[in-house]
Amino acid sequence: MRFRTLSHLTTSATLILAFACAPTDNAADDAALAPGLATLSADELLGRITTLSSDAYGGRAPGTAGEDSAVAYLTREFEALGLAPGNPDGSFIQQVSLVGWRGEPKATFAVGGKTITPSFPDQYVAISRRNQPTVAVDQSDIVFVGYGVVAPEYGWDDYKDVDVTGKTILMLVNDPAVANPADGSAVDESMFKGTAMTYYGRWTYKYEIATEKGAAAAIIIHETGPAGYPWEVVSGSWGARENIDVKSADGNAGRIPIEAWVTLDLAKEMLTDAGLDFDSLKAMARTKEFRPVALGGTASFQVKNTSREIQSRNVVAKLEGSDPELQNEYVIYSAHWDHLGTSDQLTGDNIFNGALDNATGSAGLVQLAKAFSALDPAPTRSILFLAVTAEESGLLGAKYYAENPLYPLEQTVADINMDGLNQWGPTRDIVVVGYGNSTLDDVLESAAAAKGRVIVPDPEPEKGFFYRSDHFEFAKKGVPALYTDAGTDFIGKPEGYGKSKRDEYTEKDYHKPSDEVKPDWDLSGAMEDLGLLLTVGYRVANGSTWPVWERGTEFKALREASLQKRAAQ
Ligand SMILES: [Zn+2]
């Protein structure tokens, strides 16, 4: 059993004493949950997924007719279940103001007397988040900065005393402790959570630190292993399609001008032209002693932006808690309804249907809403069913909600997120992405044990999935979050079946038009997982204690500070 902290926190409504949970009365819960569990139907789930991922929904891109269809569908379903509007204004909608833009990039790299004009989006992608018609960077010195990481808690600083203001920084993807593909070893298990990806490994971090450093452009070198996805995912997401961001008051004027990626081949070519060697630079970058290396060459970029405002929507429904006081506390279930829309670059099937990603989670959200609606009495705390927009553009709908919550986050007990349900049949286990982060794991572990199942850590922690879906925006604000994924130990299947299916999906279907409902899908495992998530949310909503972050997680201090601040008001 993991260490659990005592904390004494007062909210305006309730005195909460968080101590080790008493053993849960599984039998009583089972009886109370039975009418809800009975509503969980694999056929119904499949029907909903099929509808949401049909070509008629056009890949559900924010600000398109596909959004209208998806939002109308979810609203209709929540309403039909008799749920209350989730927005206190009496609607099921939270308006989300976004800016969408298309960039036409040009790039030139002049290194070692040679000029390269790379092709877009096959060799590089580049965008500017600044809301300006043209953003240009002219002959800026290129500096290789290793992983581009500044992590004081590990005594790590890739920049040392080198000023990169106005320069183009070239960086490796992931963090310095990522497994060495040659021998599978990590640099130092005690640093950067060993082979697990930390936030320092995410591309969002790379451009944030580059902005802080005053760089003119930041280029990430793509490598399939450490990135967790092939180049096609980069070119598909950052290529000739619309990019989206939450609308900012200053038009992102303080943001780094150019955010780019290059293929590994192109990076190697540039480094060779500079008389450098990629592999030895990478080896150096995996040490604390690393210092930035100038290429002795320059990068020029020009990005022409055409932008438009997009009014998008989160859909939110509420099941009011049955306790007059505790109903002001909330358990959120979240899932993103959006996907990538269509691409005019592709011939043939150009609709990104997003069946797994994330018609499954959105459909699961409706199924859970239906299950909760069947409970009598309702749980004591309120439940919010939050279908968010623009996850694929950077968790934007969730970010918008977390920054503009409809109910205070200090009264939000937990977020339980779904992004991709299991389509390959029943498993003995269920994966917890970010395993060990919060006491929500214990609630899930107990619910799983009652079904003869176990919880296991993410088999691919190096891909940083904890930072890649909507719950992360809640975690960033301190709200304990649970994000599960399909188990790996499939009942009646040979060993390695789960991994091979998962790898096959990542390789062939992830963020591609072929992410469609397949004839061999078996949603019986997804139903069991939904049953567990129902049980977890129910117990948290009825619990005598709030879930808390475990010691050592980056969100714990934040949560305690925000609850104390609120208590003091
Ligand atoms: Zn997703």
XYZ file of C-alpha atoms and ligand atoms in Angstrom:
570
model
C 0.000 0.000 0.000
C 1.286 3.420 -0.877
C 1.850 6.169 1.639
C -1.146 8.406 2.059
C -0.896 11.870 3.570
C -3.088 13.332 6.255
C -4.526 16.647 5.304
C -7.068 18.755 7.092
C -8.887 21.029 4.741
C -11.999 23.056 5.187
C -14.203 24.108 2.313
C -17.033 26.570 2.673
C -19.508 23.721 2.644
C -17.842 20.842 4.366
C -15.109 19.894 6.725
C -13.087 17.285 4.948
C -10.807 14.990 6.808
C -8.750 12.944 4.434
C -7.469 9.767 6.003
C -6.992 6.228 4.822
C -10.308 5.074 3.411
C -12.307 2.555 5.364
C -12.759 -0.681 3.433
C -15.493 -0.029 0.917
C -18.674 -1.991 1.193
C -18.483 -3.612 -2.220
C -21.694 -5.581 -1.827
C -23.804 -2.553 -0.941
C -22.255 -0.584 -3.808
C -22.908 -3.427 -6.211
C -26.583 -3.475 -5.302
C -26.862 0.300 -5.679
C -24.919 0.221 -8.959
C -26.764 -2.734 -10.460
C -29.413 -0.699 -12.318
C -26.630 1.432 -13.828
C -24.404 -1.488 -14.762
C -27.417 -3.152 -16.390
C -27.677 -0.285 -18.892
C -24.132 -0.850 -20.215
C -24.545 -2.435 -23.625
C -21.763 -3.172 -26.099
C -24.203 -2.966 -29.020
C -25.392 0.442 -27.950
C -21.805 1.628 -27.471
C -20.904 0.389 -30.952
C -23.951 2.142 -32.414
C -22.925 5.452 -30.879
C -19.314 5.063 -32.027
C -20.492 4.201 -35.532
C -22.664 7.316 -35.661
C -20.011 9.697 -34.310
C -17.296 8.306 -36.587
C -19.442 8.131 -39.710
C -18.399 10.116 -42.780
C -21.478 12.304 -42.211
C -19.713 13.750 -39.146
C -16.769 14.742 -41.352
C -14.043 13.899 -38.852
C -15.553 16.245 -36.218
C -13.161 19.181 -36.597
C -13.915 22.205 -34.390
C -15.740 24.970 -36.233
C -17.041 22.758 -39.031
C -20.389 21.182 -39.861
C -18.930 18.070 -38.217
C -18.833 19.981 -34.923
C -22.485 20.937 -35.326
C -23.377 17.278 -35.821
C -21.321 16.027 -32.890
C -22.508 18.761 -30.512
C -26.138 18.223 -31.557
C -25.811 14.471 -31.069
C -24.300 14.742 -27.584
C -26.770 17.418 -26.465
C -29.702 15.372 -27.746
C -28.501 12.232 -25.981
C -27.845 13.945 -22.649
C -31.206 15.674 -22.819
C -33.005 12.434 -23.665
C -31.465 10.832 -20.583
C -33.127 13.513 -18.457
C -29.831 15.047 -17.356
C -29.750 18.693 -16.316
C -27.971 21.273 -18.466
C -24.385 21.387 -17.238
C -23.934 25.114 -17.722
C -25.493 27.211 -14.918
C -26.860 29.452 -17.694
C -29.359 26.664 -18.381
C -27.726 25.255 -21.499
C -25.707 22.159 -22.311
C -23.062 24.300 -23.994
C -19.935 26.087 -22.877
C -18.813 28.436 -25.649
C -15.084 28.158 -26.361
C -13.406 30.985 -28.308
C -10.620 29.739 -30.539
C -8.477 31.117 -33.327
C -7.951 28.896 -36.328
C -5.240 29.606 -38.813
C -3.525 28.099 -41.799
C 0.137 28.789 -42.291
C 2.070 28.598 -45.529
C 5.672 28.115 -44.467
C 8.900 28.604 -46.357
C 12.222 27.601 -44.879
C 15.859 27.803 -45.901
C 18.790 26.368 -44.023
C 22.283 27.562 -44.931
C 24.876 25.330 -43.320
C 28.476 24.586 -44.279
C 28.301 26.552 -47.520
C 25.261 24.597 -48.679
C 21.688 25.860 -48.886
C 18.802 23.477 -48.249
C 15.243 24.359 -49.169
C 13.353 21.533 -47.497
C 9.996 20.350 -48.754
C 6.864 20.906 -46.688
C 5.420 18.812 -45.073
C 7.580 15.823 -46.103
C 10.791 17.077 -44.508
C 9.682 19.810 -42.147
C 6.692 21.619 -40.730
C 6.637 25.148 -39.297
C 3.896 27.249 -37.773
C 3.587 30.560 -36.003
C 1.070 31.002 -33.214
C 1.385 34.760 -33.487
C -1.825 36.181 -34.925
C -0.040 38.118 -37.689
C -0.425 37.822 -41.473
C 3.314 37.245 -41.976
C 5.907 36.096 -39.495
C 9.514 36.005 -40.661
C 12.832 34.970 -39.171
C 15.809 36.010 -41.242
C 19.164 34.213 -41.154
C 19.076 33.319 -37.513
C 22.033 31.331 -36.143
C 21.250 27.663 -35.556
C 22.290 26.218 -32.203
C 21.856 22.607 -31.154
C 20.645 22.665 -27.514
C 20.356 18.937 -26.780
C 16.959 18.275 -25.242
C 16.433 21.991 -24.570
C 15.574 21.237 -20.953
C 15.966 23.323 -17.803
C 15.082 21.134 -14.795
C 16.380 22.629 -11.536
C 15.215 19.632 -9.473
C 17.677 17.460 -11.386
C 20.389 20.126 -11.578
C 19.966 19.990 -15.343
C 20.379 22.944 -17.714
C 20.986 22.306 -21.397
C 21.563 26.006 -22.134
C 24.276 26.684 -19.507
C 25.415 30.299 -19.993
C 24.630 30.415 -23.712
C 22.271 33.204 -24.751
C 19.920 31.945 -27.449
C 17.955 35.179 -27.839
C 17.012 35.604 -31.498
C 18.568 32.253 -32.420
C 17.091 29.137 -33.934
C 17.368 26.309 -31.461
C 17.487 22.724 -32.655
C 16.322 20.158 -30.091
C 15.860 16.446 -29.544
C 12.384 15.158 -28.771
C 11.558 13.603 -25.351
C 13.817 14.029 -22.315
C 17.438 13.082 -21.578
C 16.528 9.911 -19.703
C 14.587 8.377 -22.570
C 15.671 4.846 -23.350
C 18.699 4.567 -25.583
C 17.366 2.787 -28.665
C 20.679 0.986 -29.077
C 20.633 -0.875 -25.792
C 17.270 0.035 -24.247
C 18.962 1.633 -21.255
C 18.049 4.888 -19.595
C 20.627 7.523 -18.745
C 19.954 7.441 -15.035
C 16.825 5.876 -13.569
C 16.686 8.495 -10.817
C 16.407 11.345 -13.298
C 13.402 12.387 -15.352
C 11.467 9.340 -14.060
C 13.816 7.005 -15.928
C 12.394 5.822 -19.216
C 8.970 7.371 -18.537
C 8.427 10.620 -20.413
C 8.156 13.680 -18.198
C 6.597 16.978 -19.168
C 10.110 18.041 -20.216
C 9.817 15.594 -23.074
C 6.632 17.010 -24.559
C 6.736 19.284 -27.581
C 4.534 21.763 -25.732
C 7.297 22.151 -23.130
C 9.969 22.572 -25.811
C 8.216 25.563 -27.364
C 7.363 27.003 -23.929
C 11.006 26.991 -22.799
C 12.089 28.296 -26.215
C 9.645 31.196 -25.756
C 11.053 31.847 -22.291
C 14.600 31.871 -23.685
C 13.681 34.436 -26.328
C 14.596 32.203 -29.272
C 13.413 33.213 -32.739
C 12.616 29.692 -33.833
C 12.579 26.264 -32.237
C 13.040 23.129 -34.285
C 12.343 19.697 -32.835
C 14.127 16.751 -34.460
C 11.600 13.991 -35.003
C 12.533 10.449 -34.037
C 9.787 7.848 -34.134
C 10.783 5.937 -30.985
C 11.249 8.840 -28.589
C 8.330 10.836 -30.052
C 6.000 7.885 -29.765
C 4.649 8.303 -33.290
C 5.897 8.332 -36.882
C 6.580 11.468 -38.977
C 3.168 11.137 -40.674
C 1.563 12.111 -37.373
C 3.626 15.307 -37.282
C 2.995 16.168 -40.919
C -0.692 15.225 -40.533
C -1.166 17.424 -37.477
C 1.103 20.359 -38.413
C 0.947 20.182 -42.187
C -1.433 21.860 -44.576
C -4.359 21.893 -42.235
C -5.826 24.439 -39.939
C -4.159 24.845 -36.562
C -6.160 26.038 -33.614
C -5.471 27.765 -30.319
C -7.468 29.328 -27.509
C -8.008 32.985 -28.394
C -5.531 35.125 -26.496
C -6.001 38.784 -25.659
C -2.592 39.836 -27.041
C -2.693 37.670 -30.178
C 0.179 35.569 -28.792
C 2.580 38.478 -29.331
C 4.934 37.128 -26.666
C 5.093 33.664 -28.153
C 8.177 32.338 -29.981
C 7.770 33.374 -33.657
C 8.386 29.974 -35.287
C 7.614 26.466 -33.995
C 8.966 23.748 -36.266
C 9.798 20.067 -36.602
C 12.244 18.425 -39.019
C 12.646 14.799 -39.990
C 15.584 12.916 -38.545
C 17.089 12.594 -42.038
C 16.987 16.322 -42.622
C 18.512 17.025 -39.202
C 21.296 14.544 -39.893
C 21.978 16.170 -43.250
C 22.224 19.638 -41.693
C 24.490 18.402 -38.913
C 26.729 16.563 -41.372
C 26.972 19.723 -43.488
C 28.060 21.494 -40.310
C 30.773 18.907 -39.786
C 28.918 17.402 -36.838
C 27.531 13.953 -36.128
C 24.007 13.331 -34.886
C 24.779 10.256 -32.815
C 27.665 11.790 -30.938
C 25.705 14.991 -30.319
C 22.862 12.914 -28.969
C 25.213 10.988 -26.694
C 26.548 14.305 -25.357
C 23.011 15.603 -24.870
C 22.289 12.705 -22.560
C 24.813 14.041 -20.027
C 24.512 16.890 -17.552
C 27.732 18.380 -18.908
C 26.232 18.992 -22.337
C 26.703 22.495 -23.725
C 24.932 24.035 -26.739
C 26.715 23.554 -30.063
C 26.490 26.193 -32.801
C 26.127 24.794 -36.313
C 27.849 27.785 -37.860
C 24.854 28.167 -40.157
C 21.525 29.962 -40.295
C 17.834 29.304 -40.647
C 15.294 31.548 -42.347
C 11.551 31.109 -42.115
C 8.568 32.883 -43.504
C 5.068 31.876 -42.528
C 2.004 33.455 -44.113
C -1.000 33.086 -41.838
C -4.630 33.354 -42.712
C -6.714 33.241 -39.592
C -10.316 33.186 -38.532
C -12.117 33.104 -35.236
C -13.795 29.870 -34.351
C -16.576 29.640 -31.883
C -16.462 26.071 -30.649
C -18.293 24.280 -27.882
C -17.808 22.015 -24.925
C -20.941 20.000 -24.217
C -21.725 19.532 -20.543
C -24.507 17.732 -18.712
C -25.124 17.423 -14.993
C -26.572 14.773 -12.743
C -27.410 16.660 -9.589
C -26.130 15.108 -6.373
C -28.769 13.820 -3.943
C -27.241 15.504 -0.892
C -28.267 19.170 -0.570
C -24.789 20.210 0.591
C -22.533 17.783 -1.222
C -24.300 18.432 -4.527
C -22.077 21.524 -4.753
C -19.087 19.235 -5.153
C -18.404 17.635 -8.504
C -16.939 14.552 -10.093
C -16.190 15.154 -13.769
C -16.105 12.552 -16.507
C -14.383 13.963 -19.580
C -13.850 12.849 -23.163
C -13.013 14.861 -26.252
C -15.585 14.790 -29.038
C -13.345 16.393 -31.677
C -10.978 14.832 -34.169
C -8.940 16.009 -37.153
C -11.655 16.698 -39.746
C -10.669 16.259 -43.377
C -7.550 16.880 -45.415
C -7.516 18.395 -48.895
C -3.979 17.063 -49.382
C -5.189 13.483 -49.553
C -6.747 11.737 -52.496
C -9.248 8.974 -51.850
C -10.529 8.693 -48.294
C -9.662 12.048 -46.734
C -11.921 11.931 -43.682
C -10.209 11.406 -40.333
C -13.093 9.519 -38.749
C -11.468 9.178 -35.345
C -13.450 6.082 -34.413
C -11.143 5.006 -31.622
C -9.856 8.547 -31.098
C -12.240 9.550 -29.655
C -15.678 8.456 -30.795
C -15.172 5.584 -28.330
C -14.624 7.920 -25.370
C -17.481 10.246 -26.364
C -19.801 7.275 -26.788
C -18.550 5.914 -23.459
C -19.361 9.258 -21.839
C -22.981 8.955 -23.004
C -23.103 5.345 -21.790
C -21.858 6.404 -18.359
C -24.386 9.245 -18.295
C -27.096 6.701 -19.040
C -25.840 4.361 -16.319
C -25.733 7.139 -13.719
C -29.235 8.283 -14.733
C -30.518 4.823 -13.845
C -29.287 5.059 -10.237
C -31.795 5.775 -7.508
C -30.853 7.601 -5.427
C -28.256 9.568 -7.366
C -24.819 9.790 -5.743
C -24.519 12.430 -3.034
C -22.124 14.639 -5.034
C -22.974 15.898 -8.510
C -21.571 14.335 -11.655
C -20.607 16.376 -14.727
C -20.350 14.762 -18.139
C -18.001 16.988 -20.083
C -17.423 16.424 -23.795
C -14.640 18.815 -24.724
C -13.579 20.301 -28.032
C -10.183 20.745 -29.679
C -8.219 18.099 -27.791
C -6.380 17.302 -30.988
C -5.236 20.925 -31.258
C -3.593 20.851 -27.822
C -6.229 19.956 -25.183
C -7.873 23.324 -25.861
C -11.457 22.615 -24.805
C -10.263 21.128 -21.525
C -7.807 23.981 -21.089
C -10.619 26.447 -21.659
C -12.811 24.653 -19.105
C -9.973 24.476 -16.548
C -9.348 28.204 -16.988
C -13.049 29.082 -17.041
C -14.658 26.372 -14.918
C -18.450 26.305 -14.720
C -18.109 25.180 -11.090
C -15.054 26.025 -8.964
C -12.146 23.604 -9.362
C -11.752 23.722 -5.560
C -15.145 22.008 -5.435
C -14.191 19.583 -8.178
C -13.255 16.333 -6.519
C -11.795 14.475 -9.500
C -11.651 14.154 -13.245
C -11.998 10.743 -14.879
C -10.968 10.895 -18.521
C -11.581 8.623 -21.480
C -9.593 8.861 -24.685
C -9.742 5.633 -26.652
C -11.610 2.610 -25.252
C -10.517 -0.987 -25.666
C -11.778 -2.489 -28.949
C -9.999 -5.846 -28.760
C -11.959 -7.801 -26.134
C -11.819 -8.516 -22.393
C -8.612 -8.167 -20.386
C -7.523 -9.297 -16.952
C -5.973 -5.896 -16.335
C -6.696 -2.234 -16.902
C -3.936 0.266 -17.591
C -3.616 3.388 -15.441
C -1.745 6.072 -17.347
C 0.169 8.019 -14.693
C 0.004 5.036 -12.331
C 0.737 5.936 -8.715
C -0.133 9.610 -9.115
C -3.236 9.742 -6.931
C -5.445 7.794 -4.531
C -7.922 7.380 -7.394
C -5.745 4.376 -8.273
C -6.735 2.742 -4.976
C -10.430 3.207 -5.706
C -9.966 1.654 -9.147
C -7.785 -1.122 -7.760
C -10.468 -2.133 -5.292
C -13.238 -2.009 -7.922
C -11.084 -4.067 -10.291
C -10.178 -6.629 -7.618
C -13.866 -7.273 -6.980
C -14.089 -8.321 -10.651
C -10.948 -10.440 -10.458
C -8.973 -7.810 -12.350
C -5.833 -5.836 -11.623
C -4.548 -2.362 -12.427
C -1.196 -2.029 -14.167
C 1.044 0.897 -15.150
C 1.149 2.244 -18.681
C 3.264 -0.178 -20.745
C 4.639 2.765 -22.761
C 5.461 5.428 -20.125
C 8.134 6.771 -22.469
C 5.391 8.145 -24.727
C 4.112 10.527 -22.050
C 0.429 9.725 -22.493
C -0.375 11.316 -19.126
C 0.418 14.688 -20.714
C -1.476 13.980 -23.898
C -5.143 14.042 -23.047
C -7.702 16.312 -21.421
C -7.332 15.229 -17.789
C -3.860 16.820 -17.862
C -5.432 20.292 -17.968
C -7.264 19.403 -14.739
C -4.089 17.943 -13.201
C -2.191 21.114 -14.113
C -4.739 23.015 -12.000
C -4.444 20.518 -9.150
C -7.597 18.437 -9.653
C -6.816 14.726 -9.104
C -7.244 12.924 -12.405
C -7.624 9.330 -13.490
C -6.873 8.278 -17.039
C -7.175 4.621 -17.898
C -6.405 2.733 -21.057
C -7.055 -0.725 -22.475
C -5.443 -3.561 -20.538
C -2.626 -5.574 -22.055
C -3.432 -9.103 -20.844
C -6.193 -10.292 -23.179
C -8.309 -13.228 -22.076
C -8.086 -16.184 -24.459
C -5.408 -14.555 -26.596
C -1.725 -15.395 -26.924
C 0.826 -13.438 -24.952
C 1.799 -10.208 -26.666
C -1.588 -9.911 -28.392
C -2.345 -6.590 -26.702
C 1.025 -5.124 -27.585
C 0.813 -6.246 -31.199
C -2.701 -4.786 -31.577
C -1.611 -1.562 -29.947
C 1.497 -1.263 -32.120
C -0.573 -2.044 -35.205
C -3.035 0.725 -34.330
C -0.254 3.273 -33.699
C 1.454 2.323 -36.940
C -1.546 2.058 -39.250
C -4.513 3.986 -37.897
C -3.522 6.572 -35.276
C -4.446 10.022 -36.621
C -5.108 8.617 -40.075
C -8.302 8.346 -42.141
C -8.254 4.589 -41.443
C -9.162 5.103 -37.755
C -12.594 3.647 -38.462
C -14.858 1.043 -36.870
C -13.444 -2.346 -37.909
C -15.428 -5.563 -38.400
C -13.308 -7.385 -35.811
C -13.953 -4.943 -32.967
C -14.981 -6.587 -29.712
C -16.269 -4.029 -27.221
C -16.915 -6.472 -24.378
C -13.679 -5.391 -22.696
C -14.619 -1.729 -23.077
C -17.919 -2.458 -21.323
C -16.076 -4.008 -18.381
C -13.762 -1.007 -18.241
C -16.757 1.360 -18.315
C -18.272 -0.651 -15.447
C -15.102 -0.007 -13.438
C -15.094 3.708 -14.280
C -18.761 3.884 -13.259
C -17.893 2.243 -9.938
C -14.928 4.546 -9.340
C -16.911 7.718 -10.065
C -19.793 6.485 -7.938
C -17.555 5.734 -4.960
C -15.711 9.015 -5.271
C -19.022 10.866 -5.540
C -20.300 9.131 -2.395
C -16.980 8.941 -0.574
C -16.290 10.272 2.899
C -12.918 11.526 1.685
C -11.633 13.307 -1.380
C -9.027 11.708 -3.612
C -5.579 13.258 -3.197
C -2.356 13.332 -5.173
C 0.340 11.035 -3.886
C 3.526 12.501 -2.451
C 6.126 13.436 -5.051
C 3.656 14.249 -7.814
C 4.068 17.675 -9.358
C 0.402 18.582 -8.734
C 0.088 17.878 -5.012
C 1.380 21.156 -3.592
C -0.759 23.097 -6.053
C -3.930 21.290 -4.995
C -3.291 21.753 -1.307
C -2.505 25.437 -1.777
C -5.657 26.064 -3.797
C -7.891 24.224 -1.307
C -6.322 26.099 1.594
C -6.684 29.412 -0.174
C -10.335 28.714 -0.746
C -10.836 27.572 2.854
C -9.333 30.826 4.061
C -11.786 32.922 2.044
Zn -7.768 11.445 -28.392
